[in-house]
XYZ file of C-alpha atoms in Angstrom:
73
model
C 65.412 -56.222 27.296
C 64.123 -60.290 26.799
C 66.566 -61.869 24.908
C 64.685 -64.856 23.014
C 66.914 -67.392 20.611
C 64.978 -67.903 17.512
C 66.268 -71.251 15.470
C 65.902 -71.522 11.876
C 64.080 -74.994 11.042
C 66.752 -77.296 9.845
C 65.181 -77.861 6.095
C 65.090 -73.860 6.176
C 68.128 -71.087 5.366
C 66.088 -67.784 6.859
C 63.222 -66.778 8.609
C 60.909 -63.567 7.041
C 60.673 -60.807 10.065
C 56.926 -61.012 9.833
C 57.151 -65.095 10.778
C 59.713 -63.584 13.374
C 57.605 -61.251 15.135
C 54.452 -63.641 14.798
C 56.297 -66.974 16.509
C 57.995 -64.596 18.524
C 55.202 -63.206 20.540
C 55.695 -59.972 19.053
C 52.401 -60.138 17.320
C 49.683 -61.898 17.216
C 49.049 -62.879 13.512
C 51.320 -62.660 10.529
C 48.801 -59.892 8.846
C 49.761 -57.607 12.036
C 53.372 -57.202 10.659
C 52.400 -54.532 7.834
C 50.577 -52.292 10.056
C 53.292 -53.155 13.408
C 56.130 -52.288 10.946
C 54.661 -49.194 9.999
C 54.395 -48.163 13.879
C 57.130 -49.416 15.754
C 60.633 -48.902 15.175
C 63.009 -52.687 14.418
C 66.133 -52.537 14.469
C 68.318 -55.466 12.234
C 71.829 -56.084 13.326
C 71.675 -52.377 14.650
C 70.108 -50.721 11.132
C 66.319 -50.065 11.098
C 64.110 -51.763 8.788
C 60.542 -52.245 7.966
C 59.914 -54.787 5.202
C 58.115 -58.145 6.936
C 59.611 -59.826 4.050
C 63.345 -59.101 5.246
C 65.139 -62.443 5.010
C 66.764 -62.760 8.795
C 69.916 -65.520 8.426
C 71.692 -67.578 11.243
C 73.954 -65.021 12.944
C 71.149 -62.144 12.765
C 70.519 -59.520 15.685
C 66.630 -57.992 15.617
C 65.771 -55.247 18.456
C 61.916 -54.561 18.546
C 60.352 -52.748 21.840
C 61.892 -54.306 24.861
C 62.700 -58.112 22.602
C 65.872 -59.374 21.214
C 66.036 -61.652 19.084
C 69.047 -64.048 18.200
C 68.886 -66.164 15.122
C 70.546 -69.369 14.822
C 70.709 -72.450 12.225
């Protein structure tokens, strides 16, 4: 599994999972993330969920086919 660091811009307190899987390579455009959610199983901080709105925070764990993401501030 690819373990990428993700860091929250500074001005910023979270990052949406849709922006996640789009600057994360998961994707390829943010209007991807309805359809990819419906398809693919994400895992946040080991609980599934599918909303592309999902506010991730510093400290957050997201699992997606072979990616990990860490999110820090």
């Amino acid at each position: 599994m690819n373990t990428k660091i993700i860091q929250i811009r500074e001005n910023e307190e979270y990052i949406t999972l849709g922006v996640l899987l789009k600057i994360g390579g998961v994707i390829q455009t943010g209007g991807m993330a309805k359809f990819f959610l419906t398809e693919n199983e994400v895992l946040i901080n080991g609980e599934q969920d599918n909303r592309r709105g999902r506010k991730l925070y510093s400290g957050d764990v997201v699992e997606v086919l072979d990616y990990r993401f860490e999110i820090t501030k």
